[in-house]
């Protein structure tokens, strides 16, 4: 699981997607693509962004919530907790 | 060549006419019988001789899967210009319009995306 998180975070576009979800949580694919293009000059195709989101979702870093006909993406930082636990908190305790 | 008419698919022409006039503020231009449906167009009151928007019935079987896929991904079917997206967002929200994207600075413009209640998402943009 932690391996998936590192793999998901290894890609700069995926980190940028998480940055933009931090700015405003709960975005459609369209909004994410627009933000990547206009704020970061990342003109990946919608399909490519969708695949990035699939990777982030598989790692648990993004959650998809359906609301009627719409689909929104939310950041979930819970999978980062074990990392903090392992190298920051554990070290602080010793 | 000029763009005189563009169309949006609508689930119900009468309901669409109400939304596009009473909520969005367009005005009716043509309303003619056309083979069971109506040739129903609206225009901007600021530009009555400008591009007409045709409220086209969405009955063709290809429309639903196409539109469902667009709406799920938040992709607007088309875009309208407004002087001030934030002001329009507040006005439309007060009228109960559902937005899938709140006003957001996108490079040189501010954009927002709302549900037209007739099956489409529509983007509004201003030149802020």
PDB file of C-alpha atoms in Angstrom:
ATOM      1  CA  UNK A   1       0.000   0.000   0.000  1.00  0.00           C
ATOM      2  CA  UNK A   2       2.754   2.453   0.946  1.00  0.00           C
ATOM      3  CA  UNK A   3       4.567   1.354  -2.214  1.00  0.00           C
ATOM      4  CA  UNK A   4       1.537   2.410  -4.258  1.00  0.00           C
ATOM      5  CA  UNK A   5       1.559   5.779  -2.520  1.00  0.00           C
ATOM      6  CA  UNK A   6       5.203   6.413  -3.393  1.00  0.00           C
ATOM      7  CA  UNK A   7       4.622   5.295  -6.959  1.00  0.00           C
ATOM      8  CA  UNK A   8       1.616   7.612  -7.242  1.00  0.00           C
ATOM      9  CA  UNK A   9       3.586  10.533  -5.833  1.00  0.00           C
ATOM     10  CA  UNK A  10       6.590   9.904  -8.073  1.00  0.00           C
ATOM     11  CA  UNK A  11       4.870  11.535 -11.030  1.00  0.00           C
ATOM     12  CA  UNK A  12       4.966  15.361 -11.133  1.00  0.00           C
ATOM     13  CA  UNK A  13       1.592  15.664 -12.875  1.00  0.00           C
ATOM     14  CA  UNK A  14      -0.018  13.562 -10.160  1.00  0.00           C
ATOM     15  CA  UNK A  15       1.577  15.740  -7.470  1.00  0.00           C
ATOM     16  CA  UNK A  16       0.222  18.801  -9.270  1.00  0.00           C
ATOM     17  CA  UNK A  17      -3.268  17.277  -9.327  1.00  0.00           C
ATOM     18  CA  UNK A  18      -3.038  16.850  -5.540  1.00  0.00           C
ATOM     19  CA  UNK A  19      -1.802  20.458  -5.228  1.00  0.00           C
ATOM     20  CA  UNK A  20      -4.844  21.707  -7.132  1.00  0.00           C
ATOM     21  CA  UNK A  21      -7.216  19.560  -5.066  1.00  0.00           C
ATOM     22  CA  UNK A  22      -5.678  21.174  -2.002  1.00  0.00           C
ATOM     23  CA  UNK A  23      -6.583  24.590  -3.428  1.00  0.00           C
ATOM     24  CA  UNK A  24     -10.172  23.447  -3.877  1.00  0.00           C
ATOM     25  CA  UNK A  25     -11.417  19.984  -3.021  1.00  0.00           C
ATOM     26  CA  UNK A  26     -14.095  18.195  -5.000  1.00  0.00           C
ATOM     27  CA  UNK A  27     -13.355  18.886  -8.656  1.00  0.00           C
ATOM     28  CA  UNK A  28     -14.641  17.391 -11.862  1.00  0.00           C
ATOM     29  CA  UNK A  29     -12.225  15.909 -14.378  1.00  0.00           C
ATOM     30  CA  UNK A  30     -12.882  18.964 -16.550  1.00  0.00           C
ATOM     31  CA  UNK A  31     -11.869  21.390 -13.804  1.00  0.00           C
ATOM     32  CA  UNK A  32      -8.721  19.416 -12.994  1.00  0.00           C
ATOM     33  CA  UNK A  33      -7.713  19.413 -16.668  1.00  0.00           C
ATOM     34  CA  UNK A  34      -8.433  23.156 -16.963  1.00  0.00           C
ATOM     35  CA  UNK A  35      -6.363  23.923 -13.867  1.00  0.00           C
ATOM     36  CA  UNK A  36      -3.445  21.787 -15.068  1.00  0.00           C
ATOM     37  CA  UNK A  37      -3.472  23.570 -18.409  1.00  0.00           C
ATOM     38  CA  UNK A  38      -3.949  27.157 -17.274  1.00  0.00           C
ATOM     39  CA  UNK A  39      -2.070  27.138 -13.961  1.00  0.00           C
ATOM     40  CA  UNK A  40       0.758  24.777 -14.853  1.00  0.00           C
ATOM     41  CA  UNK A  41       0.964  24.586 -18.649  1.00  0.00           C
ATOM     42  CA  UNK A  42       0.289  20.856 -18.445  1.00  0.00           C
ATOM     43  CA  UNK A  43      -1.713  20.046 -21.519  1.00  0.00           C
ATOM     44  CA  UNK A  44      -2.124  16.327 -20.954  1.00  0.00           C
ATOM     45  CA  UNK A  45      -5.152  14.856 -22.667  1.00  0.00           C
ATOM     46  CA  UNK A  46      -8.260  14.280 -20.569  1.00  0.00           C
ATOM     47  CA  UNK A  47      -7.691  10.581 -21.001  1.00  0.00           C
ATOM     48  CA  UNK A  48      -4.167  10.880 -19.622  1.00  0.00           C
ATOM     49  CA  UNK A  49      -5.381  12.922 -16.651  1.00  0.00           C
ATOM     50  CA  UNK A  50      -8.106  10.361 -16.080  1.00  0.00           C
ATOM     51  CA  UNK A  51      -5.443   7.654 -15.967  1.00  0.00           C
ATOM     52  CA  UNK A  52      -3.410   9.702 -13.480  1.00  0.00           C
ATOM     53  CA  UNK A  53      -6.525   9.977 -11.336  1.00  0.00           C
ATOM     54  CA  UNK A  54      -6.986   6.202 -11.529  1.00  0.00           C
ATOM     55  CA  UNK A  55      -3.460   5.746 -10.138  1.00  0.00           C
ATOM     56  CA  UNK A  56      -4.112   8.267  -7.354  1.00  0.00           C
ATOM     57  CA  UNK A  57      -7.405   6.558  -6.562  1.00  0.00           C
ATOM     58  CA  UNK A  58      -5.759   3.114  -6.456  1.00  0.00           C
ATOM     59  CA  UNK A  59      -3.223   4.510  -3.966  1.00  0.00           C
ATOM     60  CA  UNK A  60      -6.070   5.920  -1.879  1.00  0.00           C
ATOM     61  CA  UNK A  61      -4.883   9.503  -2.347  1.00  0.00           C
ATOM     62  CA  UNK A  62      -7.958  10.524  -4.320  1.00  0.00           C
ATOM     63  CA  UNK A  63     -11.531   9.561  -3.645  1.00  0.00           C
ATOM     64  CA  UNK A  64     -14.277   9.794  -6.219  1.00  0.00           C
ATOM     65  CA  UNK A  65     -17.703  10.732  -4.997  1.00  0.00           C
ATOM     66  CA  UNK A  66     -20.684  10.592  -7.288  1.00  0.00           C
ATOM     67  CA  UNK A  67     -23.409  13.127  -6.830  1.00  0.00           C
ATOM     68  CA  UNK A  68     -26.314  12.482  -9.149  1.00  0.00           C
ATOM     69  CA  UNK A  69     -24.966  12.704 -12.687  1.00  0.00           C
ATOM     70  CA  UNK A  70     -21.679  14.307 -11.636  1.00  0.00           C
ATOM     71  CA  UNK A  71     -18.403  12.819 -10.456  1.00  0.00           C
ATOM     72  CA  UNK A  72     -16.134  14.803  -8.122  1.00  0.00           C
ATOM     73  CA  UNK A  73     -12.566  14.080  -6.995  1.00  0.00           C
ATOM     74  CA  UNK A  74     -11.416  14.650  -3.424  1.00  0.00           C
ATOM     75  CA  UNK A  75      -7.940  14.452  -1.914  1.00  0.00           C
ATOM     76  CA  UNK A  76      -7.411  11.929   0.869  1.00  0.00           C
ATOM     77  CA  UNK A  77      -4.225  12.358   2.870  1.00  0.00           C
ATOM     78  CA  UNK A  78      -4.779   9.311   5.092  1.00  0.00           C
ATOM     79  CA  UNK A  79      -2.351   7.108   3.103  1.00  0.00           C
ATOM     80  CA  UNK A  80       0.400   9.633   3.940  1.00  0.00           C
ATOM     81  CA  UNK A  81      -0.021   9.024   7.671  1.00  0.00           C
ATOM     82  CA  UNK A  82       2.102   5.838   7.825  1.00  0.00           C
ATOM     83  CA  UNK A  83       4.950   7.758   6.172  1.00  0.00           C
ATOM     84  CA  UNK A  84       4.801  10.506   8.754  1.00  0.00           C
ATOM     85  CA  UNK A  85       4.512   7.847  11.441  1.00  0.00           C
ATOM     86  CA  UNK A  86       7.551   5.938  10.233  1.00  0.00           C
ATOM     87  CA  UNK A  87      10.062   8.737   9.731  1.00  0.00           C
ATOM     88  CA  UNK A  88       8.829  11.716  11.701  1.00  0.00           C
ATOM     89  CA  UNK A  89       6.804  10.682  14.719  1.00  0.00           C
ATOM     90  CA  UNK A  90       8.772   7.492  15.446  1.00  0.00           C
ATOM     91  CA  UNK A  91      12.003   9.463  15.400  1.00  0.00           C
ATOM     92  CA  UNK A  92      10.582  12.169  17.654  1.00  0.00           C
ATOM     93  CA  UNK A  93       9.673   9.587  20.265  1.00  0.00           C
ATOM     94  CA  UNK A  94      13.142   8.101  20.661  1.00  0.00           C
TER      95      UNK A  94
ATOM     96  CA  UNK B   1     -19.110  31.862 -43.444  1.00  0.00           C
ATOM     97  CA  UNK B   2     -20.723  32.933 -40.206  1.00  0.00           C
ATOM     98  CA  UNK B   3     -22.116  31.043 -37.234  1.00  0.00           C
ATOM     99  CA  UNK B   4     -25.825  31.853 -37.203  1.00  0.00           C
ATOM    100  CA  UNK B   5     -27.252  29.008 -35.136  1.00  0.00           C
ATOM    101  CA  UNK B   6     -25.740  26.600 -32.681  1.00  0.00           C
ATOM    102  CA  UNK B   7     -27.727  23.970 -30.836  1.00  0.00           C
ATOM    103  CA  UNK B   8     -27.954  22.372 -27.446  1.00  0.00           C
ATOM    104  CA  UNK B   9     -29.839  19.137 -26.909  1.00  0.00           C
ATOM    105  CA  UNK B  10     -32.630  19.568 -24.391  1.00  0.00           C
ATOM    106  CA  UNK B  11     -34.784  16.939 -22.708  1.00  0.00           C
ATOM    107  CA  UNK B  12     -37.941  19.038 -22.894  1.00  0.00           C
ATOM    108  CA  UNK B  13     -38.264  22.051 -25.172  1.00  0.00           C
ATOM    109  CA  UNK B  14     -40.857  23.874 -23.079  1.00  0.00           C
ATOM    110  CA  UNK B  15     -38.865  23.438 -19.877  1.00  0.00           C
ATOM    111  CA  UNK B  16     -35.703  24.476 -21.727  1.00  0.00           C
ATOM    112  CA  UNK B  17     -37.384  27.601 -23.064  1.00  0.00           C
ATOM    113  CA  UNK B  18     -38.320  28.558 -19.509  1.00  0.00           C
ATOM    114  CA  UNK B  19     -34.809  27.962 -18.157  1.00  0.00           C
ATOM    115  CA  UNK B  20     -33.008  29.696 -20.985  1.00  0.00           C
ATOM    116  CA  UNK B  21     -35.312  32.750 -20.864  1.00  0.00           C
ATOM    117  CA  UNK B  22     -36.495  33.111 -17.259  1.00  0.00           C
ATOM    118  CA  UNK B  23     -33.297  31.987 -15.536  1.00  0.00           C
ATOM    119  CA  UNK B  24     -30.488  32.695 -17.990  1.00  0.00           C
ATOM    120  CA  UNK B  25     -32.171  35.767 -19.503  1.00  0.00           C
ATOM    121  CA  UNK B  26     -32.142  34.976 -23.214  1.00  0.00           C
ATOM    122  CA  UNK B  27     -35.147  36.018 -25.324  1.00  0.00           C
ATOM    123  CA  UNK B  28     -37.157  33.858 -27.750  1.00  0.00           C
ATOM    124  CA  UNK B  29     -36.400  34.399 -31.440  1.00  0.00           C
ATOM    125  CA  UNK B  30     -38.052  31.670 -33.515  1.00  0.00           C
ATOM    126  CA  UNK B  31     -40.709  29.175 -32.514  1.00  0.00           C
ATOM    127  CA  UNK B  32     -41.960  27.194 -35.509  1.00  0.00           C
ATOM    128  CA  UNK B  33     -43.466  23.724 -35.830  1.00  0.00           C
ATOM    129  CA  UNK B  34     -40.874  21.318 -37.243  1.00  0.00           C
ATOM    130  CA  UNK B  35     -41.913  17.715 -37.717  1.00  0.00           C
ATOM    131  CA  UNK B  36     -43.388  16.981 -34.292  1.00  0.00           C
ATOM    132  CA  UNK B  37     -40.913  19.205 -32.469  1.00  0.00           C
ATOM    133  CA  UNK B  38     -40.368  22.935 -32.639  1.00  0.00           C
ATOM    134  CA  UNK B  39     -37.692  25.007 -34.316  1.00  0.00           C
ATOM    135  CA  UNK B  40     -37.120  26.886 -31.109  1.00  0.00           C
ATOM    136  CA  UNK B  41     -34.331  29.414 -30.815  1.00  0.00           C
ATOM    137  CA  UNK B  42     -33.307  32.047 -28.300  1.00  0.00           C
ATOM    138  CA  UNK B  43     -30.879  34.952 -28.550  1.00  0.00           C
ATOM    139  CA  UNK B  44     -29.110  37.291 -26.209  1.00  0.00           C
ATOM    140  CA  UNK B  45     -31.117  40.470 -25.514  1.00  0.00           C
ATOM    141  CA  UNK B  46     -27.808  42.318 -25.969  1.00  0.00           C
ATOM    142  CA  UNK B  47     -27.395  40.875 -29.442  1.00  0.00           C
ATOM    143  CA  UNK B  48     -30.828  40.054 -30.930  1.00  0.00           C
ATOM    144  CA  UNK B  49     -29.399  39.645 -34.426  1.00  0.00           C
ATOM    145  CA  UNK B  50     -26.499  37.557 -33.188  1.00  0.00           C
ATOM    146  CA  UNK B  51     -26.018  33.812 -32.994  1.00  0.00           C
ATOM    147  CA  UNK B  52     -29.207  31.927 -32.190  1.00  0.00           C
ATOM    148  CA  UNK B  53     -29.228  29.042 -29.769  1.00  0.00           C
ATOM    149  CA  UNK B  54     -31.405  26.218 -31.022  1.00  0.00           C
ATOM    150  CA  UNK B  55     -33.075  24.179 -28.276  1.00  0.00           C
ATOM    151  CA  UNK B  56     -32.895  20.843 -30.040  1.00  0.00           C
ATOM    152  CA  UNK B  57     -34.850  17.816 -28.727  1.00  0.00           C
ATOM    153  CA  UNK B  58     -32.529  15.172 -27.279  1.00  0.00           C
ATOM    154  CA  UNK B  59     -34.568  12.183 -28.442  1.00  0.00           C
ATOM    155  CA  UNK B  60     -31.894  10.559 -30.609  1.00  0.00           C
ATOM    156  CA  UNK B  61     -30.575   7.433 -28.847  1.00  0.00           C
ATOM    157  CA  UNK B  62     -26.976   8.574 -29.246  1.00  0.00           C
ATOM    158  CA  UNK B  63     -27.544  11.702 -27.192  1.00  0.00           C
ATOM    159  CA  UNK B  64     -28.031  10.157 -23.757  1.00  0.00           C
ATOM    160  CA  UNK B  65     -24.811   8.098 -23.521  1.00  0.00           C
ATOM    161  CA  UNK B  66     -22.847  10.960 -25.075  1.00  0.00           C
ATOM    162  CA  UNK B  67     -24.235  13.521 -22.665  1.00  0.00           C
ATOM    163  CA  UNK B  68     -24.051  11.273 -19.610  1.00  0.00           C
ATOM    164  CA  UNK B  69     -20.349  10.776 -20.259  1.00  0.00           C
ATOM    165  CA  UNK B  70     -19.718  14.506 -20.673  1.00  0.00           C
ATOM    166  CA  UNK B  71     -21.694  15.445 -17.574  1.00  0.00           C
ATOM    167  CA  UNK B  72     -20.011  12.785 -15.421  1.00  0.00           C
ATOM    168  CA  UNK B  73     -16.623  14.282 -16.288  1.00  0.00           C
ATOM    169  CA  UNK B  74     -17.879  17.828 -15.815  1.00  0.00           C
ATOM    170  CA  UNK B  75     -17.315  18.779 -19.450  1.00  0.00           C
ATOM    171  CA  UNK B  76     -19.480  21.692 -20.611  1.00  0.00           C
ATOM    172  CA  UNK B  77     -21.399  21.285 -23.843  1.00  0.00           C
ATOM    173  CA  UNK B  78     -20.846  24.917 -24.764  1.00  0.00           C
ATOM    174  CA  UNK B  79     -19.818  28.284 -23.367  1.00  0.00           C
ATOM    175  CA  UNK B  80     -21.471  31.677 -22.928  1.00  0.00           C
ATOM    176  CA  UNK B  81     -19.805  35.009 -22.186  1.00  0.00           C
ATOM    177  CA  UNK B  82     -20.895  37.142 -19.239  1.00  0.00           C
ATOM    178  CA  UNK B  83     -19.455  40.445 -17.999  1.00  0.00           C
ATOM    179  CA  UNK B  84     -18.708  39.095 -14.521  1.00  0.00           C
ATOM    180  CA  UNK B  85     -18.685  35.379 -13.738  1.00  0.00           C
ATOM    181  CA  UNK B  86     -18.756  35.842  -9.963  1.00  0.00           C
ATOM    182  CA  UNK B  87     -21.782  38.137 -10.110  1.00  0.00           C
ATOM    183  CA  UNK B  88     -23.567  35.781 -12.495  1.00  0.00           C
ATOM    184  CA  UNK B  89     -22.685  32.830 -10.254  1.00  0.00           C
ATOM    185  CA  UNK B  90     -24.306  34.564  -7.282  1.00  0.00           C
ATOM    186  CA  UNK B  91     -27.360  35.528  -9.322  1.00  0.00           C
ATOM    187  CA  UNK B  92     -27.881  32.030 -10.724  1.00  0.00           C
ATOM    188  CA  UNK B  93     -27.174  30.301  -7.408  1.00  0.00           C
ATOM    189  CA  UNK B  94     -29.873  32.434  -5.799  1.00  0.00           C
ATOM    190  CA  UNK B  95     -32.231  31.082  -8.460  1.00  0.00           C
ATOM    191  CA  UNK B  96     -31.323  27.518  -7.486  1.00  0.00           C
ATOM    192  CA  UNK B  97     -28.927  26.738 -10.329  1.00  0.00           C
ATOM    193  CA  UNK B  98     -26.475  23.947  -9.529  1.00  0.00           C
ATOM    194  CA  UNK B  99     -22.791  24.590 -10.313  1.00  0.00           C
ATOM    195  CA  UNK B 100     -20.278  21.807 -10.846  1.00  0.00           C
ATOM    196  CA  UNK B 101     -17.418  24.296 -10.931  1.00  0.00           C
ATOM    197  CA  UNK B 102     -17.407  27.437  -8.845  1.00  0.00           C
ATOM    198  CA  UNK B 103     -15.887  30.589 -10.335  1.00  0.00           C
ATOM    199  CA  UNK B 104     -12.217  29.870 -10.900  1.00  0.00           C
ATOM    200  CA  UNK B 105      -9.447  31.904 -12.449  1.00  0.00           C
ATOM    201  CA  UNK B 106      -8.282  30.038 -15.541  1.00  0.00           C
ATOM    202  CA  UNK B 107      -5.432  32.007 -17.029  1.00  0.00           C
ATOM    203  CA  UNK B 108      -6.833  35.201 -18.562  1.00  0.00           C
ATOM    204  CA  UNK B 109     -10.490  34.370 -17.800  1.00  0.00           C
ATOM    205  CA  UNK B 110     -12.690  33.416 -14.903  1.00  0.00           C
ATOM    206  CA  UNK B 111     -14.929  30.453 -15.627  1.00  0.00           C
ATOM    207  CA  UNK B 112     -17.688  28.525 -13.908  1.00  0.00           C
ATOM    208  CA  UNK B 113     -19.795  25.556 -14.978  1.00  0.00           C
ATOM    209  CA  UNK B 114     -23.474  24.999 -14.237  1.00  0.00           C
ATOM    210  CA  UNK B 115     -26.203  22.468 -14.980  1.00  0.00           C
ATOM    211  CA  UNK B 116     -28.833  23.801 -17.386  1.00  0.00           C
ATOM    212  CA  UNK B 117     -31.435  21.346 -15.959  1.00  0.00           C
ATOM    213  CA  UNK B 118     -32.088  20.168 -19.518  1.00  0.00           C
ATOM    214  CA  UNK B 119     -29.256  17.652 -19.602  1.00  0.00           C
ATOM    215  CA  UNK B 120     -26.172  19.796 -20.210  1.00  0.00           C
ATOM    216  CA  UNK B 121     -23.382  21.506 -18.404  1.00  0.00           C
ATOM    217  CA  UNK B 122     -22.719  25.048 -19.603  1.00  0.00           C
ATOM    218  CA  UNK B 123     -19.574  27.084 -18.976  1.00  0.00           C
ATOM    219  CA  UNK B 124     -19.687  30.811 -18.438  1.00  0.00           C
ATOM    220  CA  UNK B 125     -16.586  32.926 -18.865  1.00  0.00           C
ATOM    221  CA  UNK B 126     -15.660  36.555 -18.460  1.00  0.00           C
ATOM    222  CA  UNK B 127     -12.637  38.395 -19.789  1.00  0.00           C
ATOM    223  CA  UNK B 128     -11.392  39.396 -16.298  1.00  0.00           C
TER     224      UNK B 128
END
